[in-house]
Amino acid sequence: MIFGSQRDFSLFVGINRELLSDVIEQEILYYKFSLEQTQANIYGEGMDKIFWEPVKLNCLITRGDQVSNVDDFGPDLTRESSFAFLREDLALVNVVPEVGDIILWHENYYEVDNTTENQLFLGKDNAYSFTDQGPNFGASVSIICQTHLTRSDKVGITRVRI
């Protein structure tokens, strides 16, 4: 195969990393949910969720429109957004996005509802191939997290300004 080697993929990731960090410049804090440290009640629910220290990451953000709901408890604001990360950047900081993780962006907390990993370099997955050249060609490019806006008091993460 002529195209799609690890050298080509490294060039592709390098250009995209430079684009995300130097041109687009959308930074978030990623809070990884710690299942081991969170105490569950008799129903298996974690009332006080524990998160690891946040990791600063560059990403591409697609925001949905704000939707206001008014019920018996007063007005509530919701918004769906997606955050696209380079898979290589997540691997460098040892983060695997999962449902329940929290993303902080513009002083708003977004809870991860779903993750998608289906963007492949040249349409090839180096982890799944029937050819002899399998691990040398293609790779997974990005991981996209679909999220919803959540209340800061529900998350339980407080930031103190100094």
Short mmCIF file of C-alpha atoms in Angstrom, two decimals:
data_model
loop_
_atom_site.label_atom_id
_atom_site.label_comp_id
_atom_site.label_asym_id
_atom_site.label_seq_id
_atom_site.Cartn_x
_atom_site.Cartn_y
_atom_site.Cartn_z
CA MET A 1 0.00 0.00 0.00
CA ILE A 2 1.26 3.44 -0.89
CA PHE A 3 -0.90 5.68 1.32
CA GLY A 4 -2.10 5.42 4.89
CA SER A 5 1.09 4.34 6.67
CA GLN A 6 1.89 5.34 10.24
CA ARG A 7 4.12 8.09 8.85
CA ASP A 8 1.19 9.54 6.88
CA PHE A 9 -1.05 9.25 9.93
CA SER A 10 1.52 11.05 12.13
CA LEU A 11 1.60 13.94 9.63
CA PHE A 12 -2.21 14.05 9.60
CA VAL A 13 -2.41 14.10 13.42
CA GLY A 14 0.32 16.75 13.65
CA ILE A 15 -1.52 19.09 11.27
CA ASN A 16 -4.83 18.56 13.09
CA ARG A 17 -3.22 19.06 16.50
CA GLU A 18 -1.70 22.34 15.30
CA LEU A 19 -5.07 23.41 13.87
CA LEU A 20 -6.89 22.65 17.15
CA SER A 21 -4.32 24.24 19.46
CA ASP A 22 -3.09 27.23 17.44
CA VAL A 23 -6.00 28.21 15.15
CA ILE A 24 -9.30 27.05 16.64
CA GLU A 25 -8.12 27.31 20.27
CA GLN A 26 -11.16 25.80 22.00
CA GLU A 27 -9.98 24.48 25.38
CA ILE A 28 -12.02 22.55 27.90
CA LEU A 29 -11.44 20.87 31.24
CA TYR A 30 -12.27 17.17 31.21
CA TYR A 31 -13.36 15.65 34.54
CA LYS A 32 -13.08 11.86 34.55
CA PHE A 33 -15.61 10.11 36.79
CA SER A 34 -13.98 7.89 39.45
CA LEU A 35 -16.17 4.86 39.92
CA GLU A 36 -13.81 3.33 42.48
CA GLN A 37 -13.92 6.31 44.86
CA THR A 38 -17.66 7.05 44.58
CA GLN A 39 -19.74 5.51 47.36
CA ALA A 40 -23.01 3.90 46.26
CA ASN A 41 -26.19 3.72 48.32
CA ILE A 42 -28.35 0.59 48.67
CA TYR A 43 -29.87 1.27 45.24
CA GLY A 44 -26.47 1.44 43.54
CA GLU A 45 -26.66 5.21 43.05
CA GLY A 46 -23.78 7.54 43.80
CA MET A 47 -25.16 10.56 45.61
CA ASP A 48 -21.77 12.31 45.89
CA LYS A 49 -19.81 11.67 42.71
CA ILE A 50 -16.03 11.83 42.86
CA PHE A 51 -14.01 13.03 39.86
CA TRP A 52 -10.29 12.90 39.09
CA GLU A 53 -8.37 16.16 38.71
CA PRO A 54 -9.38 17.86 35.45
CA VAL A 55 -7.29 17.59 32.29
CA LYS A 56 -7.07 20.53 29.87
CA LEU A 57 -7.70 19.45 26.27
CA ASN A 58 -8.16 21.09 22.88
CA CYS A 59 -11.23 20.07 20.92
CA LEU A 60 -13.74 21.05 18.28
CA ILE A 61 -17.10 22.06 19.78
CA THR A 62 -20.50 21.95 18.09
CA ARG A 63 -23.14 23.69 20.20
CA GLY A 64 -26.86 23.20 19.93
CA ASP A 65 -29.42 25.89 20.63
CA GLN A 66 -30.46 26.78 24.16
CA VAL A 67 -33.88 25.47 25.13
CA SER A 68 -35.78 26.97 28.06
CA ASN A 69 -38.31 24.90 29.98
CA VAL A 70 -40.62 26.29 32.63
CA ASP A 71 -42.23 23.92 35.11
CA ASP A 72 -43.48 24.00 38.72
CA PHE A 73 -39.92 24.50 40.00
CA GLY A 74 -39.20 27.49 37.73
CA PRO A 75 -37.24 27.99 34.52
CA ASP A 76 -34.57 25.54 33.41
CA LEU A 77 -32.08 25.86 30.56
CA THR A 78 -30.81 22.93 28.48
CA ARG A 79 -28.44 22.60 25.54
CA GLU A 80 -26.96 19.65 23.67
CA SER A 81 -23.38 19.91 22.44
CA SER A 82 -20.73 17.67 20.96
CA PHE A 83 -17.01 17.77 21.71
CA ALA A 84 -14.61 16.17 19.19
CA PHE A 85 -11.15 15.17 20.44
CA LEU A 86 -8.15 13.78 18.61
CA ARG A 87 -7.79 10.20 19.80
CA GLU A 88 -4.01 10.64 20.05
CA ASP A 89 -4.43 13.63 22.43
CA LEU A 90 -6.66 11.55 24.71
CA ALA A 91 -4.14 8.69 24.66
CA LEU A 92 -1.32 11.09 25.65
CA VAL A 93 -3.15 12.13 28.85
CA ASN A 94 -4.52 8.61 29.48
CA VAL A 95 -8.23 9.56 29.23
CA VAL A 96 -10.92 7.23 27.89
CA PRO A 97 -14.21 9.15 27.54
CA GLU A 98 -17.19 7.39 29.11
CA VAL A 99 -20.80 8.14 29.91
CA GLY A 100 -21.07 10.25 33.08
CA ASP A 101 -17.83 12.18 32.65
CA ILE A 102 -18.03 15.98 32.90
CA ILE A 103 -16.72 18.64 30.50
CA LEU A 104 -16.30 22.23 31.69
CA TRP A 105 -16.51 24.88 28.98
CA HIS A 106 -17.35 28.58 29.40
CA GLU A 107 -18.24 28.03 33.07
CA ASN A 108 -20.90 25.48 32.03
CA TYR A 109 -20.83 21.78 32.89
CA TYR A 110 -21.71 19.23 30.22
CA GLU A 111 -22.36 15.58 31.09
CA VAL A 112 -21.29 12.97 28.54
CA ASP A 113 -24.27 10.99 27.22
CA ASN A 114 -22.57 8.96 24.50
CA THR A 115 -19.23 8.56 22.76
CA THR A 116 -18.62 7.82 19.08
CA GLU A 117 -15.40 6.55 17.55
CA ASN A 118 -16.06 5.96 13.87
CA GLN A 119 -13.76 8.35 12.00
CA LEU A 120 -11.00 6.24 10.49
CA PHE A 121 -7.90 7.42 8.62
CA LEU A 122 -8.43 6.36 4.97
CA GLY A 123 -11.37 4.26 6.16
CA LYS A 124 -9.04 1.63 7.63
CA ASP A 125 -8.83 0.41 11.21
CA ASN A 126 -5.34 -0.82 12.06
CA ALA A 127 -6.77 -2.94 14.90
CA TYR A 128 -9.06 -4.88 12.54
CA SER A 129 -7.66 -6.05 9.22
CA PHE A 130 -7.55 -9.23 7.17
CA THR A 131 -4.31 -8.31 5.38
CA ASP A 132 -0.71 -8.77 6.44
CA GLN A 133 -0.25 -4.98 6.49
CA GLY A 134 -3.10 -4.41 8.98
CA PRO A 135 -1.32 -2.79 11.93
CA ASN A 136 0.76 -0.59 9.63
CA PHE A 137 -2.06 1.19 7.79
CA GLY A 138 -5.04 3.27 8.92
CA ALA A 139 -6.05 4.34 12.42
CA SER A 140 -8.86 5.80 14.48
CA VAL A 141 -8.76 9.60 14.22
CA SER A 142 -11.18 11.05 16.75
CA ILE A 143 -13.60 10.43 19.58
CA ILE A 144 -16.77 12.53 19.72
CA CYS A 145 -18.64 13.01 22.99
CA GLN A 146 -22.34 13.89 22.79
CA THR A 147 -23.29 15.86 25.90
CA HIS A 148 -26.05 17.82 27.58
CA LEU A 149 -25.83 20.90 29.77
CA THR A 150 -26.19 20.02 33.44
CA ARG A 151 -26.50 22.09 36.60
CA SER A 152 -23.34 22.80 38.54
CA ASP A 153 -25.00 21.86 41.86
CA LYS A 154 -25.92 18.45 40.42
CA VAL A 155 -22.30 17.81 39.43
CA GLY A 156 -20.89 18.85 42.80
CA ILE A 157 -17.72 20.34 41.39
CA THR A 158 -16.97 23.74 42.86
CA ARG A 159 -14.22 26.07 41.72
CA VAL A 160 -12.93 28.79 43.99
CA ARG A 161 -11.52 31.90 42.36
CA ILE A 162 -8.39 33.28 43.91
#
